[in-house]
XYZ file of C-alpha atoms in Angstrom:
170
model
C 12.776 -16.708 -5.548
C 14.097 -15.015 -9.059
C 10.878 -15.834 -10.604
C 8.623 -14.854 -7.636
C 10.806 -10.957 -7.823
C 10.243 -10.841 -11.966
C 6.710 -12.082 -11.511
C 5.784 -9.317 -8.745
C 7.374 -6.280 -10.615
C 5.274 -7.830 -13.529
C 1.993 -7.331 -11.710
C 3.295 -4.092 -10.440
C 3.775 -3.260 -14.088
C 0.274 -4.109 -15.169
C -1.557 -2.523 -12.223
C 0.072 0.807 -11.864
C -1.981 1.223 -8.579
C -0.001 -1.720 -6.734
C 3.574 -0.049 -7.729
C 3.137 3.056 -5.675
C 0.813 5.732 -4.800
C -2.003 6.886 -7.665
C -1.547 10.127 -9.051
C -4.235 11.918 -11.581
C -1.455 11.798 -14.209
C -1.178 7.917 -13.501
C -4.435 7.369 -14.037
C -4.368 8.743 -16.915
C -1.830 6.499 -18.424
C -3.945 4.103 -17.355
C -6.983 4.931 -19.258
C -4.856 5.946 -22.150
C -3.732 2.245 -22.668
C -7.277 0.326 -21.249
C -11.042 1.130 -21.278
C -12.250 2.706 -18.273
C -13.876 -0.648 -17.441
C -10.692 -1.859 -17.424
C -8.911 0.733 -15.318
C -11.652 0.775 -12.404
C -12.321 -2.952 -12.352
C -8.519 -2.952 -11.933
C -8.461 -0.305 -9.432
C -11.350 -1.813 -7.653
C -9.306 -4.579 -6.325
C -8.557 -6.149 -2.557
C -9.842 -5.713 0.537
C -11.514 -2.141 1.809
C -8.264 -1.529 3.462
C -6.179 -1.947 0.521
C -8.620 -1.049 -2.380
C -7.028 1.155 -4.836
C -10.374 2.791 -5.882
C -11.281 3.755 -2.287
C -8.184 6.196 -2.697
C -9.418 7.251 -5.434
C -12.491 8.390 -4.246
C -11.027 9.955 -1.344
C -8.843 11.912 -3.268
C -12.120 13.041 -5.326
C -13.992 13.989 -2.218
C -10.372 16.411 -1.317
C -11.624 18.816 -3.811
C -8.750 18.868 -5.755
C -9.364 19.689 -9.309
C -7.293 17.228 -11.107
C -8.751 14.493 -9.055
C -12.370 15.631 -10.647
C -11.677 16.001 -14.060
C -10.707 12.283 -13.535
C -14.493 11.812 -12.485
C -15.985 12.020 -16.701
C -13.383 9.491 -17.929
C -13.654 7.101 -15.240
C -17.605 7.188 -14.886
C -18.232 5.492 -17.665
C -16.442 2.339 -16.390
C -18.027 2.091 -13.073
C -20.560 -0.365 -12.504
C -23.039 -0.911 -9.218
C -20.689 -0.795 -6.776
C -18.163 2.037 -8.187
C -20.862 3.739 -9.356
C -22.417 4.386 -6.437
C -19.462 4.778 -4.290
C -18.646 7.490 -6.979
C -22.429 9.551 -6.122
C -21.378 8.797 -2.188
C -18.125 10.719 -2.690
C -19.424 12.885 -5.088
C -22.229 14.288 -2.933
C -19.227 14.702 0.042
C -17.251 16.785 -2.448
C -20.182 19.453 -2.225
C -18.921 20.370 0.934
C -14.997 20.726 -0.662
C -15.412 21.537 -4.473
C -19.216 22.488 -5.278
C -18.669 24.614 -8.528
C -16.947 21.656 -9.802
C -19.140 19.460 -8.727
C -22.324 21.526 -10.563
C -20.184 21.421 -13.677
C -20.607 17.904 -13.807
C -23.822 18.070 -12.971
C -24.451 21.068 -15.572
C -22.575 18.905 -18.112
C -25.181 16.043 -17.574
C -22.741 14.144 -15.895
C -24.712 13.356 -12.957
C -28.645 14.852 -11.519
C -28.883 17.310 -8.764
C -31.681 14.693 -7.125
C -28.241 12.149 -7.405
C -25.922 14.311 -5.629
C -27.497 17.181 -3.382
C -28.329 14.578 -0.737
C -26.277 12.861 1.777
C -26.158 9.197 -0.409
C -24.222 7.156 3.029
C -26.265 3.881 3.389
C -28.013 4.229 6.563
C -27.063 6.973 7.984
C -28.888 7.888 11.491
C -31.070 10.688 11.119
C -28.492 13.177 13.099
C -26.101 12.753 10.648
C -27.884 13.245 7.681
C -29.800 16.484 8.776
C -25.722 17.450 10.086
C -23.994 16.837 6.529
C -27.571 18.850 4.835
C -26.864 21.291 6.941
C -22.815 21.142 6.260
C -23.449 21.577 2.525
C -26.320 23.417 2.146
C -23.277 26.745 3.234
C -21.126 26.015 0.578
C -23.407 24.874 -1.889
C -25.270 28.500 -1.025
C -21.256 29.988 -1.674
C -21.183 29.382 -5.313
C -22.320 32.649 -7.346
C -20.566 31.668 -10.400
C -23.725 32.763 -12.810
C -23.299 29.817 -15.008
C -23.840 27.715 -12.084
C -26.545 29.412 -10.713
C -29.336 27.415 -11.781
C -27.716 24.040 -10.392
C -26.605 25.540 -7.411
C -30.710 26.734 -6.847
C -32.001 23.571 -7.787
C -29.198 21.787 -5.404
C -30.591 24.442 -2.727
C -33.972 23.268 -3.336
C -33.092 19.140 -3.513
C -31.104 19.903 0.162
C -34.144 21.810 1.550
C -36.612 18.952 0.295
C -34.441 16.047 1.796
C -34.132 18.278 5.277
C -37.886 18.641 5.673
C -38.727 15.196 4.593
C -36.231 13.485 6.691
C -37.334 15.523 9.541
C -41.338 14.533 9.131
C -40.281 10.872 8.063
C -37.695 9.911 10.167
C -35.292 9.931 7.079
């Protein structure tokens, strides 16, 4: 039983993400002693009930600033899967955070043709033309003049996807 207890705060130890709840600040420990391969493959572990890098992204797709600036140091370790479940919840945070979602886009982060679209995997046509339509208000909000030009060409990407999913079927 003693070795079972020293072995489980071990892993707890390794994986920061198993020994409580993930913080920006954590993460950052994290990437400060691994690669960001390292810390997501780590963080994309278990089930989808118990993933670590699901919270993650939901904590992303909050808005909250200090979850973003996470989204440059950990993109660079995401693969297939994380990296598209990053563009899924990055698209999302339009409708939370879209000036800081244009700044990684300005920065060359990420495309407007990436993000400015709803990304889900089959989505039913209602709900895509519903979360256009849900973004395309705050994504018309942002009037921060170094963001203008993403924010027109995200305006432009929305109204392109709308029309064409309306004539195609999506």
């Amino acid at each position: 039983m003693r070795f079972f207890a020293v072995t489980l705060a071990f892993v707890a130890l390794t994986f920061p993400a198993l020994a409580g709840d993930l913080t920006p600040d954590l993460i950052r420990a994290m990437l400060a002693k691994d690669s960001p391969t390292a810390v997501v493959q780590s963080l994309d572990d278990g089930d989808a009930e118990n993933n670590p890098w699901f919270g993650v992204l939901d904590q992303i797709e909050t808005g909250d600033q200090d979850w973003i600036d996470l989204v440059p140091l950990l993109a660079p370790g995401t693969d297939a899967g994380t990296a598209e479940g990053l563009v899924i919840t990055l698209s999302r945070t339009l409708k939370t955070n879209a000036p800081a979602v244009f700044k990684l886009i300005a920065d060359g982060q990420f495309t407007v043709e990436d993000i400015c679209v709803d990304n889900d995997i089959e989505v039913p046509l209602t709900d895509y033309i519903a979360f256009l339509d849900n973004i395309v208000v705050t994504v018309a909000a942002v009037l921060d003049p170094a963001l203008l030009d993403v924010r027109n060409a995200c305006l432009h990407q929305i109204g392109t996807a709308r029309i064409s999913a309306l004539v195609d079927g999506h």
